[in-house]
mmCIF file of C-alpha atoms in Angstrom:
data_model
loop_
_atom_site.group_PDB
_atom_site.id
_atom_site.type_symbol
_atom_site.label_atom_id
_atom_site.label_comp_id
_atom_site.label_asym_id
_atom_site.label_seq_id
_atom_site.Cartn_x
_atom_site.Cartn_y
_atom_site.Cartn_z
ATOM 1 C CA MET A 953 30.756 1.525 8.252
ATOM 2 C CA ARG A 954 31.715 0.909 11.857
ATOM 3 C CA ASN A 955 31.117 -2.462 13.518
ATOM 4 C CA SER A 956 28.639 -0.862 15.942
ATOM 5 C CA ASP A 957 26.737 0.488 12.910
ATOM 6 C CA THR A 958 26.607 -3.019 11.425
ATOM 7 C CA ASN A 959 25.262 -4.472 14.673
ATOM 8 C CA GLN A 960 22.692 -1.697 14.940
ATOM 9 C CA ASN A 961 21.570 -2.194 11.325
ATOM 10 C CA SER A 962 21.220 -5.970 11.720
ATOM 11 C CA GLY A 963 19.036 -5.324 14.779
ATOM 12 C CA ILE A 964 16.933 -2.904 12.752
ATOM 13 C CA MET A 965 16.532 -5.463 9.962
ATOM 14 C CA LYS A 966 15.285 -8.099 12.444
ATOM 15 C CA THR A 967 12.570 -5.753 13.728
ATOM 16 C CA ASN A 968 11.769 -4.170 10.337
ATOM 17 C CA PRO A 969 8.049 -4.803 9.700
ATOM 18 C CA LEU A 970 8.556 -4.591 5.912
ATOM 19 C CA ILE A 971 11.076 -7.439 5.492
ATOM 20 C CA GLY A 972 8.373 -10.104 5.211
ATOM 21 C CA LEU A 973 6.772 -8.282 2.266
ATOM 22 C CA ILE A 974 9.764 -8.859 -0.022
ATOM 23 C CA GLY A 975 8.995 -11.337 -2.792
ATOM 24 C CA THR A 976 6.434 -12.090 -5.484
ATOM 25 C CA TRP A 977 2.850 -12.582 -4.362
ATOM 26 C CA LYS A 978 -0.149 -13.892 -6.302
ATOM 27 C CA GLY A 979 -3.817 -14.014 -5.394
ATOM 28 C CA ASP A 980 -7.014 -14.843 -7.274
ATOM 29 C CA LYS A 981 -9.691 -14.192 -4.651
ATOM 30 C CA GLY A 982 -9.916 -10.428 -5.076
ATOM 31 C CA THR A 983 -13.192 -8.561 -4.697
ATOM 32 C CA ASP A 984 -13.536 -5.022 -6.038
ATOM 33 C CA LEU A 985 -16.656 -3.003 -5.208
ATOM 34 C CA ALA A 986 -16.508 -0.172 -7.750
ATOM 35 C CA PRO A 987 -18.814 2.779 -8.464
ATOM 36 C CA LYS A 988 -20.721 2.980 -11.749
ATOM 37 C CA PRO A 989 -23.234 5.603 -12.975
ATOM 38 C CA GLU A 990 -26.352 3.418 -12.589
ATOM 39 C CA GLU A 991 -25.492 0.431 -10.406
ATOM 40 C CA ASP A 992 -22.286 -0.278 -8.499
ATOM 41 C CA GLU A 993 -20.279 -3.335 -9.600
ATOM 42 C CA ASN A 994 -18.678 -6.162 -7.694
ATOM 43 C CA ASN A 995 -15.730 -7.329 -9.818
ATOM 44 C CA PRO A 996 -13.723 -10.461 -8.961
ATOM 45 C CA TYR A 997 -10.021 -10.089 -9.770
ATOM 46 C CA TYR A 998 -6.595 -11.698 -9.606
ATOM 47 C CA GLU A 999 -3.286 -9.937 -9.113
ATOM 48 C CA THR A 1000 0.468 -10.078 -8.860
ATOM 49 C CA LEU A 1001 2.377 -8.001 -6.321
ATOM 50 C CA VAL A 1002 6.166 -7.760 -6.640
ATOM 51 C CA VAL A 1003 7.997 -6.276 -3.641
ATOM 52 C CA GLU A 1004 11.750 -5.598 -3.876
ATOM 53 C CA ALA A 1005 14.307 -4.513 -1.308
ATOM 54 C CA ILE A 1006 16.075 -1.213 -1.841
ATOM 55 C CA ASP A 1007 19.798 -1.706 -1.304
ATOM 56 C CA MET A 1008 20.470 1.536 0.509
ATOM 57 C CA GLU A 1009 20.157 3.215 3.855
ATOM 58 C CA ILE A 1010 17.995 6.310 3.758
ATOM 59 C CA SER A 1011 18.903 9.181 6.054
ATOM 60 C CA ASN A 1012 17.082 12.518 6.065
ATOM 61 C CA ALA A 1013 18.936 15.516 7.518
ATOM 62 C CA GLU A 1014 20.912 13.141 9.758
ATOM 63 C CA GLU A 1015 17.832 12.874 11.995
ATOM 64 C CA GLN A 1016 15.547 10.377 10.300
ATOM 65 C CA GLU A 1017 16.481 6.782 9.471
ATOM 66 C CA LEU A 1018 14.317 5.014 6.921
ATOM 67 C CA THR A 1019 14.195 1.600 5.328
ATOM 68 C CA ALA A 1020 11.983 0.984 2.328
ATOM 69 C CA VAL A 1021 10.765 -1.590 -0.156
ATOM 70 C CA ARG A 1022 9.585 -0.829 -3.680
ATOM 71 C CA TYR A 1023 6.484 -2.522 -5.100
ATOM 72 C CA HIS A 1024 4.464 -2.916 -8.278
ATOM 73 C CA GLN A 1025 0.910 -4.260 -8.201
ATOM 74 C CA THR A 1026 -0.991 -5.373 -11.307
ATOM 75 C CA VAL A 1027 -4.673 -6.307 -11.081
ATOM 76 C CA PHE A 1028 -6.725 -8.123 -13.745
ATOM 77 C CA GLU A 1029 -10.487 -8.638 -13.962
ATOM 78 C CA LYS A 1030 -11.321 -12.344 -13.913
ATOM 79 C CA GLU A 1031 -14.127 -12.032 -16.454
ATOM 80 C CA THR A 1032 -12.053 -10.351 -19.183
ATOM 81 C CA ASP A 1033 -8.396 -10.870 -18.142
ATOM 82 C CA GLU A 1034 -7.937 -7.135 -18.764
ATOM 83 C CA MET A 1035 -5.696 -5.106 -16.480
ATOM 84 C CA SER A 1036 -7.874 -2.870 -14.324
ATOM 85 C CA HIS A 1037 -5.262 -1.411 -11.963
ATOM 86 C CA SER A 1038 -1.526 -0.742 -11.917
ATOM 87 C CA GLU A 1039 0.162 0.741 -8.864
ATOM 88 C CA THR A 1040 3.807 1.549 -8.222
ATOM 89 C CA GLY A 1041 5.097 2.699 -4.881
ATOM 90 C CA PHE A 1042 7.129 2.314 -1.732
ATOM 91 C CA TRP A 1043 6.455 0.997 1.742
ATOM 92 C CA ILE A 1044 8.676 2.968 4.128
ATOM 93 C CA TRP A 1045 9.478 2.460 7.815
ATOM 94 C CA ASP A 1046 10.813 5.253 10.007
ATOM 95 C CA ASN A 1047 12.509 3.213 12.706
ATOM 96 C CA ILE A 1048 12.958 6.188 15.058
ATOM 97 C CA SER A 1049 9.310 7.306 15.187
ATOM 98 C CA ASP A 1050 8.106 3.747 14.359
ATOM 99 C CA THR A 1051 5.895 5.169 11.602
ATOM 100 C CA ILE A 1052 4.880 3.232 8.495
ATOM 101 C CA MET A 1053 4.368 5.118 5.225
ATOM 102 C CA CYS A 1054 3.033 4.061 1.846
ATOM 103 C CA ALA A 1055 3.737 6.344 -1.111
ATOM 104 C CA PHE A 1056 2.278 5.349 -4.481
ATOM 105 C CA SER A 1057 0.991 6.516 -7.844
ATOM 106 C CA ILE A 1058 -1.515 5.106 -10.282
ATOM 107 C CA PRO A 1059 -1.514 6.031 -13.992
ATOM 108 C CA ARG A 1060 -4.894 7.762 -13.744
ATOM 109 C CA GLY A 1061 -3.148 10.841 -12.340
ATOM 110 C CA VAL A 1062 -3.430 10.143 -8.600
ATOM 111 C CA SER A 1063 -0.605 9.933 -6.050
ATOM 112 C CA LEU A 1064 -0.682 9.788 -2.287
ATOM 113 C CA LEU A 1065 1.352 9.457 0.875
ATOM 114 C CA ALA A 1066 -0.394 7.475 3.608
ATOM 115 C CA GLY A 1067 0.927 7.120 7.133
ATOM 116 C CA GLY A 1068 0.188 4.833 10.022
ATOM 117 C CA THR A 1069 1.309 2.093 12.349
ATOM 118 C CA TYR A 1070 2.090 -1.595 12.550
ATOM 119 C CA GLU A 1071 1.738 -4.323 15.134
ATOM 120 C CA LYS A 1072 3.581 -7.635 15.394
ATOM 121 C CA THR A 1073 1.953 -10.424 17.383
ATOM 122 C CA THR A 1074 3.794 -13.092 19.344
ATOM 123 C CA GLY A 1075 2.404 -15.575 16.814
ATOM 124 C CA GLY A 1076 4.370 -13.887 14.034
ATOM 125 C CA GLU A 1077 1.566 -11.989 12.281
ATOM 126 C CA THR A 1078 2.235 -8.389 11.259
ATOM 127 C CA THR A 1079 -0.634 -5.937 10.737
ATOM 128 C CA ILE A 1080 0.068 -2.647 8.958
ATOM 129 C CA GLN A 1081 -2.494 0.167 8.769
ATOM 130 C CA VAL A 1082 -2.075 3.418 6.838
ATOM 131 C CA SER A 1083 -4.416 6.207 5.765
ATOM 132 C CA SER A 1084 -4.470 9.569 4.001
ATOM 133 C CA LYS A 1085 -7.006 12.318 3.348
ATOM 134 C CA LEU A 1086 -7.385 15.082 0.821
ATOM 135 C CA ASP A 1087 -5.849 18.319 2.161
ATOM 136 C CA ASP A 1088 -4.209 16.560 5.124
ATOM 137 C CA PRO A 1089 -0.923 18.412 5.753
ATOM 138 C CA ASP A 1090 0.921 15.198 6.686
ATOM 139 C CA TRP A 1091 -0.679 12.298 4.816
ATOM 140 C CA GLY A 1092 -2.166 13.766 1.654
ATOM 141 C CA ILE A 1093 -3.516 13.033 -1.799
ATOM 142 C CA VAL A 1094 -2.530 14.738 -5.080
ATOM 143 C CA GLN A 1095 -4.621 14.290 -8.215
ATOM 144 C CA SER A 1096 -4.893 15.702 -11.708
ATOM 145 C CA PRO A 1097 -7.461 18.421 -12.491
ATOM 146 C CA PHE A 1098 -9.512 15.859 -14.450
ATOM 147 C CA MET A 1099 -9.623 13.395 -11.555
ATOM 148 C CA ARG A 1100 -10.457 16.178 -9.089
ATOM 149 C CA ALA A 1101 -13.421 17.158 -11.287
ATOM 150 C CA LYS A 1102 -14.664 13.685 -12.269
ATOM 151 C CA ALA A 1103 -13.559 11.170 -9.599
ATOM 152 C CA LYS A 1104 -12.119 13.097 -6.658
ATOM 153 C CA THR A 1105 -10.318 10.948 -4.090
ATOM 154 C CA LEU A 1106 -11.272 12.205 -0.625
ATOM 155 C CA ALA A 1107 -9.667 9.576 1.608
ATOM 156 C CA PHE A 1108 -7.767 6.301 1.488
ATOM 157 C CA LYS A 1109 -7.023 3.565 4.014
ATOM 158 C CA ARG A 1110 -5.274 0.210 3.675
ATOM 159 C CA GLU A 1111 -4.667 -2.658 6.069
ATOM 160 C CA LEU A 1112 -2.194 -5.477 5.402
ATOM 161 C CA LYS A 1113 -2.009 -8.707 7.379
ATOM 162 C CA LEU A 1114 1.177 -10.707 6.868
ATOM 163 C CA SER A 1115 1.573 -14.197 8.287
ATOM 164 C CA GLY A 1116 4.376 -16.326 6.838
ATOM 165 C CA ASN A 1117 3.691 -16.821 3.133
ATOM 166 C CA THR A 1118 0.172 -15.353 3.279
ATOM 167 C CA LEU A 1119 -0.589 -11.679 2.735
ATOM 168 C CA SER A 1120 -4.135 -10.338 2.870
ATOM 169 C CA TYR A 1121 -5.341 -6.788 2.556
ATOM 170 C CA THR A 1122 -8.409 -4.609 2.639
ATOM 171 C CA GLN A 1123 -8.492 -1.075 1.360
ATOM 172 C CA GLU A 1124 -11.080 1.627 0.962
ATOM 173 C CA THR A 1125 -10.863 4.666 -1.280
ATOM 174 C CA THR A 1126 -13.537 7.286 -0.655
ATOM 175 C CA VAL A 1127 -14.323 9.004 -3.948
ATOM 176 C CA GLU A 1128 -16.740 11.668 -5.089
ATOM 177 C CA ILE A 1129 -18.016 10.352 -8.414
ATOM 178 C CA TYR A 1130 -21.257 10.337 -10.434
ATOM 179 C CA GLY A 1131 -22.761 12.897 -8.061
ATOM 180 C CA LYS A 1132 -22.284 10.793 -4.922
ATOM 181 C CA ILE A 1133 -19.728 9.874 -2.264
ATOM 182 C CA PHE A 1134 -18.702 6.232 -2.659
ATOM 183 C CA ALA A 1135 -16.520 3.861 -0.633
ATOM 184 C CA HIS A 1136 -14.600 1.944 -3.326
ATOM 185 C CA SER A 1137 -13.284 -1.189 -1.608
ATOM 186 C CA ASP A 1138 -10.822 -3.923 -2.536
ATOM 187 C CA THR A 1139 -9.839 -7.054 -0.664
ATOM 188 C CA ASN A 1140 -7.658 -10.048 -1.546
ATOM 189 C CA SER A 1141 -5.521 -12.811 -0.098
ATOM 190 C CA LEU A 1142 -2.155 -13.562 -1.723
ATOM 191 C CA THR A 1143 0.462 -16.280 -1.418
ATOM 192 C CA LYS A 1144 4.212 -15.836 -1.833
ATOM 193 C CA VAL A 1145 5.408 -17.791 -4.887
#
């Protein structure tokens, strides 16, 4: 690696909006509004989010430069302490187009690639927003035949707000389930431990 490459990479790392996500985060103020056949449920939850750096530079066709972090999220219902959600994925930053991507899978047979933007304030807060839609040619959703028939994901959006050792998020998954369209929402505030 040339010295100019090192200087360029250190500049990229300073502006990388994903760097602050690295670490272990815990939060116990989660609210999950979930669809049920008769009456929708509001389930309080707690979670752990582990975000790790990937020790590599990612170059696509010598035209795209990416940096990424890998994450694993585990969510537990407060009432039963049972795991209700497990998600593994990557947050990716394209530093040339300044695009943020989130690619993840859940073990129900659903995967997606969401794309969006970020904003850093002078006060140090970073806001990241991504979204995807079924059949979108750029930011799409893939799901198993069972999920398509029984709980089809139509759209997804997530917003993260990072300020120091506090990370909060809201997300909405639009699903077609139980004969209706439902906005399944989750929100939580986490602290880096």
